[in-house]
């Protein structure tokens, strides 16, 4: 496997080479043009210094202010020009010096030999011809000029030396200048007397101050090119120049002694489920020194710079941690710069390490953060590429050929080292520190020359699992149990399954044991999982919760049982036992030999069940797994196996580098929709802005040692936007899905949804169910059922949904369900799609058809019959009605508020009745006081029919709703309809489809509500809105003895609030909140009630149900008993959805 693609190119970075032109003006007639003729006299010359731009030295890839900008060595601090005679001896009278500061003039230097000022050198544009190898890596470099230098005609060696001085640092106790280093320092003063001595001056790398490593050298000639200048360092002698005429211009391309390296990372060809959390990059084994004017090659390892790895010197170390400490046991942090499939770094989207520049596209720009080093010319050598070692049959052994050869047999070579933390869930779970090393040179095959003044551009291009052969890689896994880290994400939805991988590295002895030791019902954050959430109103004192434990949580190691009376999905409520009409209440205990409520929840979890029913189930949170997949039986703790009802697991075994890897793919399950209905415990996450946290303890004996590891699991927040896309029968408007989430539970005006990021792995979208044989809908261009579109890890989830044709007619209905999998396909979000609003029969074996829109008002005909008028679109919430009264419809315009979600005002003095004319000049809008709107509670709509478009309709009975509850599945979220073509991010627009707004404004808005869908009917679905305010219920509010904790202040009536409560549920003597903590904030929760016809004597009714309860927040679709008509002195007001037989 070739894990890294290799592309390398070089650009000679004569980083800041200086050209110098010399002009001489002769004192006598110049009547000969022989270039070697030297007349007598003195002339003037000009010196042009061009500081060589860095040449591209390596382009391509191999499959805390410690960071240094790429232009750190570009400046010119000072410079000396020295003249040597043809014998190579220094001419003391012809020394010239430049410094930015006038005060830095040496005392013994004539004024005419000193140049100063910041404008002497300026940046000028460069082209490829200015680079020593024709490949430009720096688009600008310095250029300067010394004019009117007088010198006798003759033959000279003229050289320039720049930036030889030092700033004060850990290495140097005081600052010096180039002039000082050449002519004051005793040792160097003696060396520079000859040209050979100058060239051989030894430079010493200052690891404590990068600026002290910016030395430059060059010699002057006529018409010098950058390519020519680069050859001077390898020659035995420097070229001399004959000054024999006035006005000569001499040029020098000065070159840095140092080079630099930039590193980029490319995950385009990574496999999914691989994360590389970058920690650092460092340049290692750089020369401790080099010659100023000669090619330098380290020949002894003790001449390499030695420094402790923890000392992160500027210019030799790049920090990719963004200042974040390692978490998860000190291993890594997900906030570090991370490479996943499809991601490149640095890049515009993922940020650049260069400060204040988030828009860099080229990761090797001249000012990109860089690593610096002195020249180290190691020549050619063995092939650097890493090849797999093969056995006698030509098959890879898992080892690397010649891996025992240290540093590719170049012990004095310079190399780059990248450290990271590696995570893989690609078949085998693997986590650990990983180190990549690459020997520097001008290609990736056999060149080991780290030449001066080059910009080496290295891209680490990961292939496959990112741990294959092109780079030298250190990755040694410790034996033991490996689980996905830092978290494993499970879906917010109830009754979902996912596969959890566990890898045993080493010899497994016996079984792998799993135990859910924690599974929370309450909220958690991603940053502090399992800790109390600050700033959120909820029942946070878990110590008070009666019988608290994982049995109240969301996670199970086994499938849910079937619900009695159903033969499809496993969606049952806990406590529903086959053949027994028994409902467990929230606060009952052992009575008459039967468990009830909280005690039963625990008994069911640990596999005891209800003793009175001889109920027996396997432990929901304790299970054993073995390599032979033999079901466990006979355990007294009920951790036994029934693969058919509990779910089966898979096992695979591989050998990596001689070490056995056993991987278990263990099924996990989110729990039932209701654990105990009246307690509010749910398998579905009730939180839109928060996670829920669980821990699984895995125990095994590996290589003779028993060990355990605790795996962390997070149930993701609910995604509600979008949840549904509806179109009328002849509408084909497309829709752009962009999954959105909330950061809190408030859902108030002014909030915005934010995109869902699939951080846990790749994502996909597909048509899961579709009616009419499909072909009429496309998801991301895919029309076939099960044909996926896919997205990368850490990407947003966005795709187009297109309706490819109209329905045949107005009576036709087509439905589909789009399944989105994210976080490595472990989490599910479903989107309901429908085209056509005609009534549909949702339940198998029932001819009852459910209408698609809520009732708006009714008119009583002269013969006593009713004519019903429904709202024309499913997003409209319709009107509310008191029990038994169809003629006084409380119009939806009454629900209008300035801040729709921020307050729960008292009831109004009077209410507009439907039909309501929106025309502002309509003066006779009907109104009525709450107490004047009548109710007929004993009638409960029983036997009432309405004519709607020629069809005889009625209010649903209990059994109609119960058929939906037993056979269908549910979802909650935002519906978009005709005219809405994209996901809204503003809460007001996403949830604010108000019928009192003009159609031109509201058509792009969404409506929150409850979806019912039947997968047994290819995804047939239905929507129940909960209203613009999220409160689809008006409570009567009149007092009733013994219920004083229910009412609003001042006995307000008709208050628009989903809950009957007006404040938090109390705890203590009342035995409420400590038994039902998720209902503690019921008074702020969203939901709606819908009227049910009948007086409690209908088939299936056990408690006199008069209304149906939809709790949008805690996720319940269930009977409201008779609370809408019995809690207060009179009837509440609720929505009506009609059915027809």
CSV table of C-alpha atoms in Angstrom, one decimal, residues 861-1132:
chain,number,residue,atom,x,y,z
A,861,UNK,CA,-76.4,24.1,7.8
A,862,UNK,CA,-80.1,24.5,8.2
A,863,UNK,CA,-80.6,20.8,8.5
A,864,UNK,CA,-78.3,20.6,11.4
A,865,UNK,CA,-75.3,19.2,9.4
A,866,UNK,CA,-71.9,20.8,9.4
A,867,UNK,CA,-69.8,22.1,6.6
A,868,UNK,CA,-66.1,22.0,7.4
A,869,UNK,CA,-63.4,24.3,6.1
A,870,UNK,CA,-59.8,23.1,6.5
A,871,UNK,CA,-56.8,25.2,6.0
A,872,UNK,CA,-55.5,24.6,2.5
A,873,UNK,CA,-51.8,23.9,3.4
A,874,UNK,CA,-50.3,21.4,5.9
A,875,UNK,CA,-48.1,24.1,7.5
A,876,UNK,CA,-51.1,26.1,8.7
A,877,UNK,CA,-51.9,25.4,12.3
A,878,UNK,CA,-55.6,26.0,11.8
A,879,UNK,CA,-58.0,27.1,14.6
A,880,UNK,CA,-58.5,25.8,18.1
A,881,UNK,CA,-61.8,24.6,19.4
A,882,UNK,CA,-63.4,24.0,22.8
A,883,UNK,CA,-64.6,20.5,23.3
A,884,UNK,CA,-67.9,19.7,21.5
A,885,UNK,CA,-68.1,23.2,19.9
A,886,UNK,CA,-67.3,23.4,16.1
A,887,UNK,CA,-69.0,26.8,15.5
A,888,UNK,CA,-66.7,29.1,17.6
A,889,UNK,CA,-63.3,28.5,16.2
A,890,UNK,CA,-60.5,30.5,17.9
A,891,UNK,CA,-58.6,31.8,14.9
A,892,UNK,CA,-54.8,31.4,14.7
A,893,UNK,CA,-54.4,35.2,14.5
A,894,UNK,CA,-54.9,35.2,18.2
A,895,UNK,CA,-51.5,33.5,18.6
A,896,UNK,CA,-49.6,36.5,17.2
A,897,UNK,CA,-47.2,38.0,19.7
A,898,UNK,CA,-44.3,40.4,19.4
A,899,UNK,CA,-41.9,37.9,21.0
A,900,UNK,CA,-43.5,34.6,20.2
A,901,UNK,CA,-41.3,32.3,22.2
A,902,UNK,CA,-40.2,34.5,25.1
A,903,UNK,CA,-43.3,34.9,27.2
A,904,UNK,CA,-46.6,33.2,28.1
A,905,UNK,CA,-49.1,36.1,28.5
A,906,UNK,CA,-52.3,36.0,30.3
A,907,UNK,CA,-55.4,35.1,28.4
A,908,UNK,CA,-56.9,37.8,26.2
A,909,UNK,CA,-60.0,39.7,27.0
A,910,UNK,CA,-61.6,38.5,23.8
A,911,UNK,CA,-60.6,36.2,20.9
A,912,UNK,CA,-61.0,36.6,17.1
A,913,UNK,CA,-63.1,33.8,15.7
A,914,UNK,CA,-62.6,32.1,12.3
A,915,UNK,CA,-63.1,32.7,9.5
A,916,UNK,CA,-60.9,35.7,10.0
A,917,UNK,CA,-60.5,38.3,7.2
A,918,UNK,CA,-56.9,39.6,7.0
A,919,UNK,CA,-58.0,42.7,5.2
A,920,UNK,CA,-57.1,45.7,7.4
A,921,UNK,CA,-60.2,47.6,6.4
A,922,UNK,CA,-62.5,44.8,7.5
A,923,UNK,CA,-64.1,46.2,10.6
A,924,UNK,CA,-66.6,43.5,11.6
A,925,UNK,CA,-64.1,40.8,12.6
A,926,UNK,CA,-66.0,38.4,15.0
A,927,UNK,CA,-64.8,38.2,18.5
A,928,UNK,CA,-65.8,36.4,21.7
A,929,UNK,CA,-64.7,36.3,25.4
A,930,UNK,CA,-63.2,33.0,26.6
A,931,UNK,CA,-66.1,32.3,29.0
A,932,UNK,CA,-68.6,33.1,26.3
A,933,UNK,CA,-67.2,30.4,24.0
A,934,UNK,CA,-69.3,27.4,24.9
A,935,UNK,CA,-68.2,23.8,25.3
A,936,UNK,CA,-70.2,20.5,25.2
A,937,UNK,CA,-67.9,18.2,27.2
A,938,UNK,CA,-70.4,15.3,27.5
A,939,UNK,CA,-70.9,15.2,23.7
A,940,UNK,CA,-67.1,15.1,23.1
A,941,UNK,CA,-67.8,15.4,19.3
A,942,UNK,CA,-69.3,11.9,19.4
A,943,UNK,CA,-71.3,11.1,16.3
A,944,UNK,CA,-70.5,14.5,14.7
A,945,UNK,CA,-69.8,14.5,11.0
A,946,UNK,CA,-68.7,17.3,8.7
A,947,UNK,CA,-68.9,17.7,4.9
A,948,UNK,CA,-65.5,18.7,3.5
A,949,UNK,CA,-65.4,19.0,-0.2
A,950,UNK,CA,-68.2,16.5,-0.6
A,951,UNK,CA,-66.6,13.9,1.7
A,952,UNK,CA,-68.2,12.9,5.0
A,953,UNK,CA,-65.6,13.5,7.8
A,954,UNK,CA,-65.4,13.1,11.5
A,955,UNK,CA,-63.2,13.9,14.5
A,956,UNK,CA,-60.9,10.9,15.1
A,957,UNK,CA,-61.7,8.3,17.7
A,958,UNK,CA,-59.3,7.0,20.3
A,959,UNK,CA,-58.7,3.9,18.2
A,960,UNK,CA,-57.7,6.0,15.2
A,961,UNK,CA,-54.9,7.6,17.1
A,962,UNK,CA,-54.0,4.3,18.8
A,963,UNK,CA,-53.6,2.7,15.4
A,964,UNK,CA,-51.1,5.3,14.5
A,965,UNK,CA,-49.3,4.9,17.8
A,966,UNK,CA,-49.1,1.1,17.5
A,967,UNK,CA,-48.2,0.8,13.8
A,968,UNK,CA,-46.3,3.9,12.9
A,969,UNK,CA,-43.1,5.7,13.8
A,970,UNK,CA,-42.6,9.3,14.6
A,971,UNK,CA,-40.4,12.3,14.2
A,972,UNK,CA,-40.5,15.9,15.2
A,973,UNK,CA,-39.3,19.0,13.4
A,974,UNK,CA,-39.7,21.6,10.8
A,975,UNK,CA,-41.9,21.2,7.7
A,976,UNK,CA,-41.4,23.2,4.5
A,977,UNK,CA,-44.0,23.4,1.8
A,978,UNK,CA,-44.8,25.0,-1.6
A,979,UNK,CA,-42.6,28.1,-2.2
A,980,UNK,CA,-40.0,27.1,0.3
A,981,UNK,CA,-36.8,26.0,-1.5
A,982,UNK,CA,-34.1,26.1,1.1
A,983,UNK,CA,-33.5,25.5,4.8
A,984,UNK,CA,-34.1,28.6,6.9
A,985,UNK,CA,-31.4,29.4,9.5
A,986,UNK,CA,-33.4,32.1,11.4
A,987,UNK,CA,-35.7,30.6,14.1
A,988,UNK,CA,-38.5,33.0,13.3
A,989,UNK,CA,-38.5,32.0,9.6
A,990,UNK,CA,-37.9,28.3,10.3
A,991,UNK,CA,-40.8,28.0,12.7
A,992,UNK,CA,-43.0,31.0,11.8
A,993,UNK,CA,-45.4,30.0,9.1
A,994,UNK,CA,-48.3,32.0,10.3
A,995,UNK,CA,-51.5,32.2,8.4
A,996,UNK,CA,-52.0,35.8,9.4
A,997,UNK,CA,-48.9,36.8,7.4
A,998,UNK,CA,-49.1,37.6,3.7
A,999,UNK,CA,-48.5,34.6,1.5
A,1000,UNK,CA,-45.5,36.3,-0.2
A,1001,UNK,CA,-43.8,36.5,3.2
A,1002,UNK,CA,-44.8,33.2,4.8
A,1003,UNK,CA,-44.4,30.8,1.8
A,1004,UNK,CA,-40.6,30.3,2.5
A,1005,UNK,CA,-41.2,29.8,6.2
A,1006,UNK,CA,-41.4,26.5,8.1
A,1007,UNK,CA,-43.7,25.1,10.7
A,1008,UNK,CA,-42.8,22.9,13.7
A,1009,UNK,CA,-44.8,19.8,14.3
A,1010,UNK,CA,-45.1,16.0,14.6
A,1011,UNK,CA,-44.6,13.5,11.8
A,1012,UNK,CA,-46.2,10.1,11.6
A,1013,UNK,CA,-44.8,7.7,9.1
A,1014,UNK,CA,-45.4,4.1,8.2
A,1015,UNK,CA,-42.5,2.2,6.8
A,1016,UNK,CA,-44.7,-0.7,6.1
A,1017,UNK,CA,-46.5,1.5,3.6
A,1018,UNK,CA,-43.3,2.6,1.9
A,1019,UNK,CA,-43.0,5.7,4.0
A,1020,UNK,CA,-46.5,7.1,3.8
A,1021,UNK,CA,-46.5,10.1,6.2
A,1022,UNK,CA,-48.6,12.7,7.9
A,1023,UNK,CA,-47.9,16.0,9.7
A,1024,UNK,CA,-49.5,17.5,12.8
A,1025,UNK,CA,-48.5,21.2,13.3
A,1026,UNK,CA,-48.0,22.4,16.9
A,1027,UNK,CA,-48.4,26.1,16.0
A,1028,UNK,CA,-46.3,29.1,15.4
A,1029,UNK,CA,-45.6,29.6,19.0
A,1030,UNK,CA,-44.9,25.9,19.6
A,1031,UNK,CA,-47.9,25.9,21.9
A,1032,UNK,CA,-50.8,24.1,20.2
A,1033,UNK,CA,-53.1,24.3,23.2
A,1034,UNK,CA,-55.1,26.9,25.2
A,1035,UNK,CA,-55.9,26.0,28.7
A,1036,UNK,CA,-59.0,27.0,30.5
A,1037,UNK,CA,-57.3,28.1,33.6
A,1038,UNK,CA,-60.4,28.4,35.8
A,1039,UNK,CA,-59.8,27.1,39.3
A,1040,UNK,CA,-60.6,23.7,40.6
A,1041,UNK,CA,-60.3,22.6,44.1
A,1042,UNK,CA,-57.1,20.8,45.0
A,1043,UNK,CA,-55.2,21.9,41.8
A,1044,UNK,CA,-53.9,25.3,42.8
A,1045,UNK,CA,-50.4,24.6,41.5
A,1046,UNK,CA,-51.8,24.4,37.9
A,1047,UNK,CA,-53.1,27.9,37.4
A,1048,UNK,CA,-51.8,31.1,35.9
A,1049,UNK,CA,-51.7,34.2,38.2
A,1050,UNK,CA,-55.1,35.9,38.3
A,1051,UNK,CA,-57.0,32.9,37.1
A,1052,UNK,CA,-56.2,33.8,33.5
A,1053,UNK,CA,-58.2,31.8,31.0
A,1054,UNK,CA,-57.3,30.7,27.5
A,1055,UNK,CA,-53.6,31.0,28.0
A,1056,UNK,CA,-51.6,29.9,25.0
A,1057,UNK,CA,-49.4,27.2,26.6
A,1058,UNK,CA,-48.9,23.6,25.7
A,1059,UNK,CA,-48.6,22.5,29.4
A,1060,UNK,CA,-51.3,22.7,32.0
A,1061,UNK,CA,-48.6,23.8,34.5
A,1062,UNK,CA,-47.6,27.4,35.0
A,1063,UNK,CA,-44.3,26.8,36.8
A,1064,UNK,CA,-41.7,24.1,37.4
A,1065,UNK,CA,-42.9,20.8,38.7
A,1066,UNK,CA,-42.2,20.7,42.4
A,1067,UNK,CA,-40.4,18.0,44.2
A,1068,UNK,CA,-40.4,16.7,47.8
A,1069,UNK,CA,-43.8,15.9,49.4
A,1070,UNK,CA,-45.6,15.9,46.1
A,1071,UNK,CA,-43.5,13.2,44.7
A,1072,UNK,CA,-43.4,14.7,41.3
A,1073,UNK,CA,-40.1,16.0,39.9
A,1074,UNK,CA,-37.9,13.5,41.7
A,1075,UNK,CA,-39.8,10.7,39.9
A,1076,UNK,CA,-40.2,12.6,36.6
A,1077,UNK,CA,-37.2,14.8,36.1
A,1078,UNK,CA,-37.6,15.3,32.4
A,1079,UNK,CA,-41.0,16.8,33.1
A,1080,UNK,CA,-39.6,19.3,35.6
A,1081,UNK,CA,-39.8,22.0,33.0
A,1082,UNK,CA,-43.0,20.9,31.4
A,1083,UNK,CA,-44.4,24.5,31.6
A,1084,UNK,CA,-41.8,25.6,29.0
A,1085,UNK,CA,-42.0,22.6,26.7
A,1086,UNK,CA,-43.5,22.6,23.3
A,1087,UNK,CA,-46.4,20.5,22.0
A,1088,UNK,CA,-50.0,20.4,21.0
A,1089,UNK,CA,-53.3,18.6,21.8
A,1090,UNK,CA,-55.8,17.3,19.3
A,1091,UNK,CA,-59.4,16.5,20.1
A,1092,UNK,CA,-60.6,12.9,20.2
A,1093,UNK,CA,-64.3,12.0,19.7
A,1094,UNK,CA,-66.1,9.7,22.2
A,1095,UNK,CA,-66.8,9.7,25.9
A,1096,UNK,CA,-64.4,7.0,27.1
A,1097,UNK,CA,-66.6,4.0,26.0
A,1098,UNK,CA,-65.0,3.7,22.6
A,1099,UNK,CA,-63.1,0.5,21.7
A,1100,UNK,CA,-59.6,0.5,23.2
A,1101,UNK,CA,-60.3,3.4,25.6
A,1102,UNK,CA,-59.2,2.7,29.2
A,1103,UNK,CA,-59.2,6.2,30.7
A,1104,UNK,CA,-61.9,8.3,29.1
A,1105,UNK,CA,-59.6,9.9,26.5
A,1106,UNK,CA,-60.9,13.1,25.1
A,1107,UNK,CA,-57.7,14.5,23.6
A,1108,UNK,CA,-54.5,13.3,22.1
A,1109,UNK,CA,-51.2,14.6,23.5
A,1110,UNK,CA,-48.2,15.5,21.3
A,1111,UNK,CA,-45.2,16.4,23.4
A,1112,UNK,CA,-42.7,17.9,20.9
A,1113,UNK,CA,-40.0,18.3,23.5
A,1114,UNK,CA,-39.9,15.0,25.4
A,1115,UNK,CA,-41.1,13.2,22.4
A,1116,UNK,CA,-44.4,11.5,23.1
A,1117,UNK,CA,-47.5,10.7,21.0
A,1118,UNK,CA,-50.0,9.4,23.4
A,1119,UNK,CA,-53.3,9.8,25.2
A,1120,UNK,CA,-54.0,13.0,27.1
A,1121,UNK,CA,-56.7,11.1,29.0
A,1122,UNK,CA,-59.5,13.5,30.0
A,1123,UNK,CA,-57.1,16.3,31.2
A,1124,UNK,CA,-58.3,18.7,28.5
A,1125,UNK,CA,-61.8,18.6,29.9
A,1126,UNK,CA,-61.3,17.7,33.5
A,1127,UNK,CA,-58.3,19.5,34.9
A,1128,UNK,CA,-60.0,22.9,35.0
A,1129,UNK,CA,-63.5,24.1,35.5
A,1130,UNK,CA,-64.2,24.1,31.8
A,1131,UNK,CA,-62.8,22.9,28.5
A,1132,UNK,CA,-59.4,23.7,27.1
